[in-house]
PDB file of C-alpha atoms and ligand atoms in Angstrom:
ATOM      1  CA  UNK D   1      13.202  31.270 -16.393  1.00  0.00           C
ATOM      2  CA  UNK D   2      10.978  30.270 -19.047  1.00  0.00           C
ATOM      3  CA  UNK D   3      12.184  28.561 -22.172  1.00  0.00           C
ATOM      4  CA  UNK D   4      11.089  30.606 -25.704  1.00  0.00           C
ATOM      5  CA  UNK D   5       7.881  29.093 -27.214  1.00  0.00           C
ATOM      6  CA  UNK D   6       7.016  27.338 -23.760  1.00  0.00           C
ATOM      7  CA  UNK D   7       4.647  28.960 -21.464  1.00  0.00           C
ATOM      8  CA  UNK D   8       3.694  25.877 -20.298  1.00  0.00           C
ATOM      9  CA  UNK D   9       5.011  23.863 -16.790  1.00  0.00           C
ATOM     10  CA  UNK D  10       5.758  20.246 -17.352  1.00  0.00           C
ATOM     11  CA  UNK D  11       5.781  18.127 -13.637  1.00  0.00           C
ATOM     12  CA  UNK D  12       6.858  14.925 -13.592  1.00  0.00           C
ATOM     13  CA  UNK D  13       6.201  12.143 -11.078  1.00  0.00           C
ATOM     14  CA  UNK D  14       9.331   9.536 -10.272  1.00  0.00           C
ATOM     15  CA  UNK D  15      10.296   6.903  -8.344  1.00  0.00           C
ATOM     16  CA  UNK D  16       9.711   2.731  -7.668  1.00  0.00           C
ATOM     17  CA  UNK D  17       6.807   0.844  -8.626  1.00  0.00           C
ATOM     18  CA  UNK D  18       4.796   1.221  -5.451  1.00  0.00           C
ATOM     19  CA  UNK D  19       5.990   4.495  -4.347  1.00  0.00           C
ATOM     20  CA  UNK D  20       2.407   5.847  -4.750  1.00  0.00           C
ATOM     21  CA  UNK D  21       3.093   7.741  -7.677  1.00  0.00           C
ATOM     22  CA  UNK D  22       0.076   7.468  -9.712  1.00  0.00           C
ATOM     23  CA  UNK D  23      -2.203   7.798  -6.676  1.00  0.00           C
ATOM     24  CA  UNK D  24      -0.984  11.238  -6.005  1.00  0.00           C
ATOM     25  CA  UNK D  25      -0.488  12.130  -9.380  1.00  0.00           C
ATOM     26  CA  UNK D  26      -3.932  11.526  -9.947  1.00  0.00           C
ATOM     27  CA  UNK D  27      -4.935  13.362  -6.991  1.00  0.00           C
ATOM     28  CA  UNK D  28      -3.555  16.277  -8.287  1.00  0.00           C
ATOM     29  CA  UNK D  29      -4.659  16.081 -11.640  1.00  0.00           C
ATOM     30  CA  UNK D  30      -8.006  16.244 -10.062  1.00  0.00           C
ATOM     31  CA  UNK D  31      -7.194  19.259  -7.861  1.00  0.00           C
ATOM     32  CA  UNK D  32      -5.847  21.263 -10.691  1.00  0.00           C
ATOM     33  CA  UNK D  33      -8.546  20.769 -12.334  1.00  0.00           C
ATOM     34  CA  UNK D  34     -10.955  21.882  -9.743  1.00  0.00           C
ATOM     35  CA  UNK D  35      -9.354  24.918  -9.409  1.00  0.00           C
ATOM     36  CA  UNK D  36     -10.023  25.437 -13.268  1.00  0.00           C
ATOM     37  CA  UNK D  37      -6.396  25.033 -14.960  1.00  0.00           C
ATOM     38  CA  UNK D  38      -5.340  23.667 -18.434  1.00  0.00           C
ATOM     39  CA  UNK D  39      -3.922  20.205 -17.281  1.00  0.00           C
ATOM     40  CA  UNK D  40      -2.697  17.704 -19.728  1.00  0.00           C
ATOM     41  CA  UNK D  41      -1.705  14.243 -18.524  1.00  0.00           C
ATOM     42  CA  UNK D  42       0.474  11.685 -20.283  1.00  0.00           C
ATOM     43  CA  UNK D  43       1.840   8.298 -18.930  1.00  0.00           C
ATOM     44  CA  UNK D  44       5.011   6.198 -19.438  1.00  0.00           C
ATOM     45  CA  UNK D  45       4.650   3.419 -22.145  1.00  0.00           C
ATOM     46  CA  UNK D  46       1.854   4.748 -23.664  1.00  0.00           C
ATOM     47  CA  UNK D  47       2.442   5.448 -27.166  1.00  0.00           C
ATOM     48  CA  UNK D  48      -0.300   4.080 -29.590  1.00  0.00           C
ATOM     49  CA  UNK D  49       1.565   3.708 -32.644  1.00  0.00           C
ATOM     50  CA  UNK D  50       4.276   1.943 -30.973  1.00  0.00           C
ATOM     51  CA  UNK D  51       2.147  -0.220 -28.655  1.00  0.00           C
ATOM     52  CA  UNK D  52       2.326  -3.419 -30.493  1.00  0.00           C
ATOM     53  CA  UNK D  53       5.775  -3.239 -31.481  1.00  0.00           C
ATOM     54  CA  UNK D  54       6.587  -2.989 -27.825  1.00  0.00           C
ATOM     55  CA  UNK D  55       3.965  -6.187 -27.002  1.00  0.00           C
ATOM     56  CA  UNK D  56       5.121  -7.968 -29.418  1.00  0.00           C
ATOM     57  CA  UNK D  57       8.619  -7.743 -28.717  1.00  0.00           C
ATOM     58  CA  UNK D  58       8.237  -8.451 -25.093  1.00  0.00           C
ATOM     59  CA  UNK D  59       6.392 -11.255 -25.372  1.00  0.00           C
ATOM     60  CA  UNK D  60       8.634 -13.253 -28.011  1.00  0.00           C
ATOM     61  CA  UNK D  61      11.562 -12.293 -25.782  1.00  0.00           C
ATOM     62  CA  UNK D  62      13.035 -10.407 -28.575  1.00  0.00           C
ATOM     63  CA  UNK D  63      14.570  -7.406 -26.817  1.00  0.00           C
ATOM     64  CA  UNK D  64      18.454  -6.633 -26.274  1.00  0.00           C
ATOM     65  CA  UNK D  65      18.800  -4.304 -23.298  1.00  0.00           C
ATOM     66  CA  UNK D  66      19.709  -1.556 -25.899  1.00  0.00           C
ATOM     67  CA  UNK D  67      16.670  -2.558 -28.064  1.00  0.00           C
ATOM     68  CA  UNK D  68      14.472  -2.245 -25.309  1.00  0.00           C
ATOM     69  CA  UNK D  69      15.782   1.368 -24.395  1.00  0.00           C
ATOM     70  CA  UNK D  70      15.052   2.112 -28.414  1.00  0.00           C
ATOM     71  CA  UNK D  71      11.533   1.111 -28.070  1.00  0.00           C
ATOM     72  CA  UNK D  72      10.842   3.392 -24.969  1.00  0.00           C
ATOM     73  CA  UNK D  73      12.614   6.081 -26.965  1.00  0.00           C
ATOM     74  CA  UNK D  74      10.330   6.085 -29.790  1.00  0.00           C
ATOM     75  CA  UNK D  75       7.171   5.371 -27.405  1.00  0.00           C
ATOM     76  CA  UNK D  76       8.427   8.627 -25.786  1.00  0.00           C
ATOM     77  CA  UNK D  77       9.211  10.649 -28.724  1.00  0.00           C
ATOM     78  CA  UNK D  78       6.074  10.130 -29.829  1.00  0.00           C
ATOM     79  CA  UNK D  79       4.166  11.448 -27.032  1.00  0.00           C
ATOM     80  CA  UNK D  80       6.318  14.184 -26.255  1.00  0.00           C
ATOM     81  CA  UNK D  81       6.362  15.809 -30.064  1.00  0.00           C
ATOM     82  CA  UNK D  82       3.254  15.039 -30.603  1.00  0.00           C
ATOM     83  CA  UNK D  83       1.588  15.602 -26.925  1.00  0.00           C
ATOM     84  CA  UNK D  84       3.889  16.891 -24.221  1.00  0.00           C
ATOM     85  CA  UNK D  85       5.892  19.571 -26.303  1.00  0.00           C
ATOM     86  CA  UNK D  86       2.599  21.154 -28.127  1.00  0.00           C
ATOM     87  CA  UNK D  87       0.420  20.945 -24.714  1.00  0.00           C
ATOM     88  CA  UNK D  88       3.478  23.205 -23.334  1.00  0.00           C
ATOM     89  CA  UNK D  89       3.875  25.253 -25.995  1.00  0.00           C
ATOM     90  CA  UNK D  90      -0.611  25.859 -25.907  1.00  0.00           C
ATOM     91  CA  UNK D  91       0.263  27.051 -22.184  1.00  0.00           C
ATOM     92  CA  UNK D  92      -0.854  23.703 -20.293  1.00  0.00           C
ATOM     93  CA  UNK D  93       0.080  22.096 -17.711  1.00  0.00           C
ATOM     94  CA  UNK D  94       1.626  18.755 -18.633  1.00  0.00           C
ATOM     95  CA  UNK D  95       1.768  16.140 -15.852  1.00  0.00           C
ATOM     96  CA  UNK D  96       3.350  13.084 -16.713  1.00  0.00           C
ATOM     97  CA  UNK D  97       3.385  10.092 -14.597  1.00  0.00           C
ATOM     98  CA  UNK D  98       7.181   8.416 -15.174  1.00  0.00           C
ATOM     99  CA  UNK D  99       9.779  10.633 -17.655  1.00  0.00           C
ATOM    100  CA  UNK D 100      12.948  10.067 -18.330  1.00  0.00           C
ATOM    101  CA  UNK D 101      14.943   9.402 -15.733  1.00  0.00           C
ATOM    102  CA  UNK D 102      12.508   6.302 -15.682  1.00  0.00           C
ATOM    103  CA  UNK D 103      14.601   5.184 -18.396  1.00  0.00           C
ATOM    104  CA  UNK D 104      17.618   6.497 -17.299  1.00  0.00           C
ATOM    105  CA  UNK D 105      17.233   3.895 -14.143  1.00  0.00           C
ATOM    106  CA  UNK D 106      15.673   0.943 -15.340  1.00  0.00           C
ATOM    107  CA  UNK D 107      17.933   0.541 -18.956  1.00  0.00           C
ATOM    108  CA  UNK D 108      21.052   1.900 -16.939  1.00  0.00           C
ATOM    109  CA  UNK D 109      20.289  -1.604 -14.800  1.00  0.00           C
ATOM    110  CA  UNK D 110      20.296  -3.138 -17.531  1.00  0.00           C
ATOM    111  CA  UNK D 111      23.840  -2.290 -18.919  1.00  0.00           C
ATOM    112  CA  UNK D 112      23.087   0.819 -21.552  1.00  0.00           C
ATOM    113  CA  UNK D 113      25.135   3.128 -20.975  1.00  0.00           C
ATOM    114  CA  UNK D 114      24.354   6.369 -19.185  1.00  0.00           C
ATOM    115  CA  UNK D 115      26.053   8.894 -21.194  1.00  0.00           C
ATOM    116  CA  UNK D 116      24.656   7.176 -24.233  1.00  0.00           C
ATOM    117  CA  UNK D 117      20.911   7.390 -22.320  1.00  0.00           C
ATOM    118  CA  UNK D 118      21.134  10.913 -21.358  1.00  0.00           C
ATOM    119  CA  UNK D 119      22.109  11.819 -25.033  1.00  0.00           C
ATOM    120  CA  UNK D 120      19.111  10.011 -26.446  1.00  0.00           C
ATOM    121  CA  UNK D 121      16.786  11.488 -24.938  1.00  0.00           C
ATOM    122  CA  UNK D 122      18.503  14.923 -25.165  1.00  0.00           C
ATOM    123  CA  UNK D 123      15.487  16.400 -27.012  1.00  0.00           C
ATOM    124  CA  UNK D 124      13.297  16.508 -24.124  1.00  0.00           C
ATOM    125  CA  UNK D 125      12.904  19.453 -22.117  1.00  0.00           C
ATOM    126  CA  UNK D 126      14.230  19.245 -18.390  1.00  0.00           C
ATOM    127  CA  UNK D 127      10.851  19.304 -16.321  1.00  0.00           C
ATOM    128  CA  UNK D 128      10.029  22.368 -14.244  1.00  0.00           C
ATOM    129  CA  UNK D 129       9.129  20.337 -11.367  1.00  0.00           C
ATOM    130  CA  UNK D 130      10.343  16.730 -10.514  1.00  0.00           C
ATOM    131  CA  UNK D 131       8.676  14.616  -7.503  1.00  0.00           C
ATOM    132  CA  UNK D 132      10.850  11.754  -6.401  1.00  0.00           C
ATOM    133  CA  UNK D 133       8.819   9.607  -4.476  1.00  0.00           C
ATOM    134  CA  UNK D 134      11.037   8.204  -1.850  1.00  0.00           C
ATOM    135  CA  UNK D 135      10.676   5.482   0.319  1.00  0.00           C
ATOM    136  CA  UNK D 136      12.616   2.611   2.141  1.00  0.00           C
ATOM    137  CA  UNK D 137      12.627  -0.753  -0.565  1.00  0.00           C
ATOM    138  CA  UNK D 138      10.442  -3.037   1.675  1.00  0.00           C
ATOM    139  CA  UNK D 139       7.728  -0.424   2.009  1.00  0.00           C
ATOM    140  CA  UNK D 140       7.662  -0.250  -2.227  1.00  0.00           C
ATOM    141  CA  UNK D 141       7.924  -3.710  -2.199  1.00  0.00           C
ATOM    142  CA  UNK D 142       5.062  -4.875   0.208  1.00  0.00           C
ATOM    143  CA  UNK D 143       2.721  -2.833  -1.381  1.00  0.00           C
ATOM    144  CA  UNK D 144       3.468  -4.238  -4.769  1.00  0.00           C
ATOM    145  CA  UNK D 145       3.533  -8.199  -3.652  1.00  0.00           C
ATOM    146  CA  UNK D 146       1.091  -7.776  -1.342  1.00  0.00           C
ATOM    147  CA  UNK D 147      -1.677  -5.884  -3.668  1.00  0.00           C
ATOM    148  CA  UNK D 148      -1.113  -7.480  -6.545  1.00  0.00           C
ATOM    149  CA  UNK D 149      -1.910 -11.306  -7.898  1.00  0.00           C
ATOM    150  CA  UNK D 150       0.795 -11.568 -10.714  1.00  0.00           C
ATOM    151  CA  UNK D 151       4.115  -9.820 -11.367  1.00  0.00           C
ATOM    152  CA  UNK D 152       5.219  -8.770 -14.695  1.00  0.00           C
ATOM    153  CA  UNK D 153       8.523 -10.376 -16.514  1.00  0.00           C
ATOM    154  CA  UNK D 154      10.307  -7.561 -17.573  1.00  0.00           C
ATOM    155  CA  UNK D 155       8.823  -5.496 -14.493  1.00  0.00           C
ATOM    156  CA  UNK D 156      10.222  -8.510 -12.090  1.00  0.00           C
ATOM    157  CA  UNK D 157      13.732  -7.952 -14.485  1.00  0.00           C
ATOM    158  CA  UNK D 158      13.400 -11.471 -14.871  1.00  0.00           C
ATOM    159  CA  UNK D 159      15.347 -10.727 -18.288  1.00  0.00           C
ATOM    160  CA  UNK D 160      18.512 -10.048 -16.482  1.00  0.00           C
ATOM    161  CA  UNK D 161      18.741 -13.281 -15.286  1.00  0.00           C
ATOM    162  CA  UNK D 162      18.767 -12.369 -11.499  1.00  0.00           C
ATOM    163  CA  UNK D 163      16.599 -14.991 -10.049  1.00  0.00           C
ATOM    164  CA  UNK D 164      14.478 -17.806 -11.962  1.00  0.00           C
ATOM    165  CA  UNK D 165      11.982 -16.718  -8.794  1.00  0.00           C
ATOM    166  CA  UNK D 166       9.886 -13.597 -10.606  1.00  0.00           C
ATOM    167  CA  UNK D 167       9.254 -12.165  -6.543  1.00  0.00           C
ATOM    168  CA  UNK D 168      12.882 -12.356  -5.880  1.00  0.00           C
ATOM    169  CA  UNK D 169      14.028 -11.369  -9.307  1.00  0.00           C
ATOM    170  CA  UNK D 170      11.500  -8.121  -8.594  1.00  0.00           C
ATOM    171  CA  UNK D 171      13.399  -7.316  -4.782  1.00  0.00           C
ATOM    172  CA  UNK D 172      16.715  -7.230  -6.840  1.00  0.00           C
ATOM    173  CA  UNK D 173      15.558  -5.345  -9.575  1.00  0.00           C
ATOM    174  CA  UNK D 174      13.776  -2.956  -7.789  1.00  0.00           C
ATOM    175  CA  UNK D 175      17.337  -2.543  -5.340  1.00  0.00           C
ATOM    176  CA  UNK D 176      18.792  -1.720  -8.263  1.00  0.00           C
ATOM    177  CA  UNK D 177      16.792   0.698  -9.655  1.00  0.00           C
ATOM    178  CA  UNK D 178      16.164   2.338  -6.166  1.00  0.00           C
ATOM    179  CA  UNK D 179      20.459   2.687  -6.395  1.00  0.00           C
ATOM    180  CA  UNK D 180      20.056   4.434  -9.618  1.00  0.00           C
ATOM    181  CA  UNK D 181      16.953   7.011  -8.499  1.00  0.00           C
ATOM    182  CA  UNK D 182      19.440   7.913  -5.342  1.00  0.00           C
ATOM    183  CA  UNK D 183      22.504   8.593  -7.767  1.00  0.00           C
ATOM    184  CA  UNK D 184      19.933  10.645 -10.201  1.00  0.00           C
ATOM    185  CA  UNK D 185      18.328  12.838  -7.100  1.00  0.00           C
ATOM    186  CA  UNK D 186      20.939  15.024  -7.022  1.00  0.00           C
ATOM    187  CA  UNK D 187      21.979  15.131 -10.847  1.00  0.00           C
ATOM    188  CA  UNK D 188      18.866  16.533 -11.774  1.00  0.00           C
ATOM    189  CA  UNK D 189      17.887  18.178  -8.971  1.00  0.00           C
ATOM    190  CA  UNK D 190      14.747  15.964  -7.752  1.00  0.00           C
ATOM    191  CA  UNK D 191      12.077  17.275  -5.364  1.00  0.00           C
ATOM    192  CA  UNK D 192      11.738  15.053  -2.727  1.00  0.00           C
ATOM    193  CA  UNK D 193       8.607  13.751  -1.321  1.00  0.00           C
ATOM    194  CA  UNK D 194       8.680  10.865   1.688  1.00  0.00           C
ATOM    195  CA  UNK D 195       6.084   8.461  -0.009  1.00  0.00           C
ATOM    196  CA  UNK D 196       6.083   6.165   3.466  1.00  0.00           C
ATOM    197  CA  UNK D 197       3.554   8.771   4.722  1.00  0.00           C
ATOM    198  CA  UNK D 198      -0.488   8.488   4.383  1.00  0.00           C
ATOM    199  CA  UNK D 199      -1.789   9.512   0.709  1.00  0.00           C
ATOM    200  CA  UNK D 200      -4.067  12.696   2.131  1.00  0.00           C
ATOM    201  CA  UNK D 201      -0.543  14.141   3.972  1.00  0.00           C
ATOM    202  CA  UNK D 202       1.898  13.615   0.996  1.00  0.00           C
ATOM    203  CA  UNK D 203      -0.701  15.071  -1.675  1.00  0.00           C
ATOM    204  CA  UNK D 204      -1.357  18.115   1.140  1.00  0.00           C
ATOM    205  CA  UNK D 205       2.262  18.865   0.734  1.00  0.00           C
ATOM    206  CA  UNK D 206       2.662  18.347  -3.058  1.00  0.00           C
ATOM    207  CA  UNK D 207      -0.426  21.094  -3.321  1.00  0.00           C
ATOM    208  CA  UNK D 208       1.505  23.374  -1.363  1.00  0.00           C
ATOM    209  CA  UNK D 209       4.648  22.964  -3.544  1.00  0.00           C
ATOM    210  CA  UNK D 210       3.649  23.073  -6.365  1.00  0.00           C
ATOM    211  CA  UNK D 211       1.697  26.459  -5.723  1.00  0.00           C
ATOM    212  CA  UNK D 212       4.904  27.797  -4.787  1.00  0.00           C
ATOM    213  CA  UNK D 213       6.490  26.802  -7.304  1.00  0.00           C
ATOM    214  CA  UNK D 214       4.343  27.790 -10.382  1.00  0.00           C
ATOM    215  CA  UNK D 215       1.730  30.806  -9.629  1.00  0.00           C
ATOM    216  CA  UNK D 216      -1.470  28.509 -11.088  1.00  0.00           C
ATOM    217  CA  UNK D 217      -2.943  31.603 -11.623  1.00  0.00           C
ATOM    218  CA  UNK D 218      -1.508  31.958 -15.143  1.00  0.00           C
ATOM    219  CA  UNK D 219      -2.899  28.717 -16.384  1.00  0.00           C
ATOM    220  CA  UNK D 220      -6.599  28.673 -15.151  1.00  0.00           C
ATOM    221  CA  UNK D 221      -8.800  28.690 -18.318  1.00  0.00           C
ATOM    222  CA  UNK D 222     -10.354  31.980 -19.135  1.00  0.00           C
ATOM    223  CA  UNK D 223     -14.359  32.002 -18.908  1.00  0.00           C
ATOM    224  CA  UNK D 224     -15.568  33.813 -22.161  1.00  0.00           C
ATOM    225  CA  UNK D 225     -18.049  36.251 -20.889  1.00  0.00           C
TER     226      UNK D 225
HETATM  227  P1  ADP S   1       3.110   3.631  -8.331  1.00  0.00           P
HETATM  228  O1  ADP S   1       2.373   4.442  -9.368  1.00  0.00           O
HETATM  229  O2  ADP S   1       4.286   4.393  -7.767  1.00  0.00           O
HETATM  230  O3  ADP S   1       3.482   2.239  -8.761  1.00  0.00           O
HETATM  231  P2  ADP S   1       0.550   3.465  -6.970  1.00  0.00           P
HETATM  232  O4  ADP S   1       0.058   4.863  -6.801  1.00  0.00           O
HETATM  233  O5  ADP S   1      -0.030   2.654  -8.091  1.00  0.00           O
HETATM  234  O6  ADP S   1       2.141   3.464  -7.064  1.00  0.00           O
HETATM  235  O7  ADP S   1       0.367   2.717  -5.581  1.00  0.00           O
HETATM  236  C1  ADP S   1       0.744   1.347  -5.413  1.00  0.00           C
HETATM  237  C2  ADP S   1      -0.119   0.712  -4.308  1.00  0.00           C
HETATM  238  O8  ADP S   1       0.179   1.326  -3.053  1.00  0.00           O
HETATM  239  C3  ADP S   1      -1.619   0.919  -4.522  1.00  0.00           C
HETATM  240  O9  ADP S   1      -2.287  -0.230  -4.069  1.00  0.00           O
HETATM  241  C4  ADP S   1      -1.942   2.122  -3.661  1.00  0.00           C
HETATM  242  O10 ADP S   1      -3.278   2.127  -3.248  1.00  0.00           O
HETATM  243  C5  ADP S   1      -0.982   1.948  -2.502  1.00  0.00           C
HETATM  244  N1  ADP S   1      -0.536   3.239  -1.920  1.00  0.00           N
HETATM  245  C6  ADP S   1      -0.266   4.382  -2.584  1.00  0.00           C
HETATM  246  N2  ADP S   1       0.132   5.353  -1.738  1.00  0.00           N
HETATM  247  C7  ADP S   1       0.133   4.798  -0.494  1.00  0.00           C
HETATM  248  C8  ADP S   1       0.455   5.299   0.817  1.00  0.00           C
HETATM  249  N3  ADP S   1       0.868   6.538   1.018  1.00  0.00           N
HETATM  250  N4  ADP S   1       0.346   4.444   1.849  1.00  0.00           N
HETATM  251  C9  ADP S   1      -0.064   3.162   1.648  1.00  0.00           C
HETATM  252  N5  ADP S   1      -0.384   2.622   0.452  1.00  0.00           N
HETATM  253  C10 ADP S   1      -0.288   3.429  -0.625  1.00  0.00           C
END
């Protein structure tokens, strides 16, 4: 059932860094595209007007757990009123590569508390479609340590105080997180996708789902004759 005002679908992409979430994300951004449809893509964190505010207070170390949440609350309110919500209600297709439940898992590691999460962000629309990309830790993790030269701080959860080693401060984090995405799967009723298999099979069966889910017919752009 459609909600009133929204014609648009709104799929969301979850799930541990490494979990191949923006590779397939991208590869269907591409495919929809091809196949002529109104696609609209918007990504976690990404919030102009907030961008400095959240740079600034990361790198001063000025961030309470709750603070943090705040600041990727307004990042997110901004792009869904001012992006996500009108792209929906204009008939798109709004992919968006992390959503809530991002925040949901990461701030609920670090102590907020989940009713109080779920009712701040209680203006945003449940997605249509939600991928969870699922895979066992050490496969998330080896691709991250292994592919990458330097970890983040607050990516590693070094703030939490786990580990003063950022690669072992990451493994617990991202164990913790992982706990959190398991508990949410069946709260919000996650789509599953095994992300330990190769990029061309997992994006072959995320095609197929999602045209089964949504008929794409409905949002290809109409050619003015
Ligand atoms: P995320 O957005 O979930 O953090 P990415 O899509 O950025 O993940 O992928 C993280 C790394 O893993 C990249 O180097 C990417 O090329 C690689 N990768 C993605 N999907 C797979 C896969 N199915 N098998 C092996 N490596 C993958």
């Amino acid at each position: 059932m459609g909600e009133p005002g929204i014609s648009g679908k709104l799929i969301a992409v979850e799930g541990l860094d490494g979990s191949g979430k923006s590779t397939q994300i991208y590869l269907l951004h591409q495919w929809l595209l091809g196949l002529g449809c109104k696609v609209f893509f918007s990504e976690w964190n990404s919030s102009v007007i907030v961008k400095d505010a959240t740079r600034k207070g990361k790198r001063k170390h000025l961030l309470t757990p709750t603070t943090f949440s705040l600041i990727h609350a307004t990042d997110f309110a901004d792009r869904y009123e001012r992006q996500i919500l009108p792209m929906l209600k204009a008939g798109y297709l709004v992919l968006c590569d992390r959503y809530i439940y991002t925040s949901f898992a990461r701030d609920g590691v670090r102590g907020c508390n989940p009713g109080w999460l779920r009712k701040l962000y209680g203006f945003a629309k449940n997605p249509d479609v939600t991928l969870y990309f699922k895979l066992p830790l050490t496969t998330a993790l080896g691709r991250i340590l292994e592919g990458r030269i330097k970890l983040q701080y607050f990516e590693a959860g070094m703030d939490l105080g786990l580990s003063i080693d950022i690669r072992e401060s990451f493994q617990i984090f991202q164990r913790m997180v992982m706990d959190q995405y398991e508990r949410m799967s069946e709260e919000f009723g996650f789509t599953i996708v095994d992300a330990s298999r190769s990029i061309p099979i997992q994006q072959e069966t995320i095609r197929g789902l999602i045209s089964n889910r949504i008929d794409l017919s409905q949002y290809k752009q109409r050619v003015k004759r």
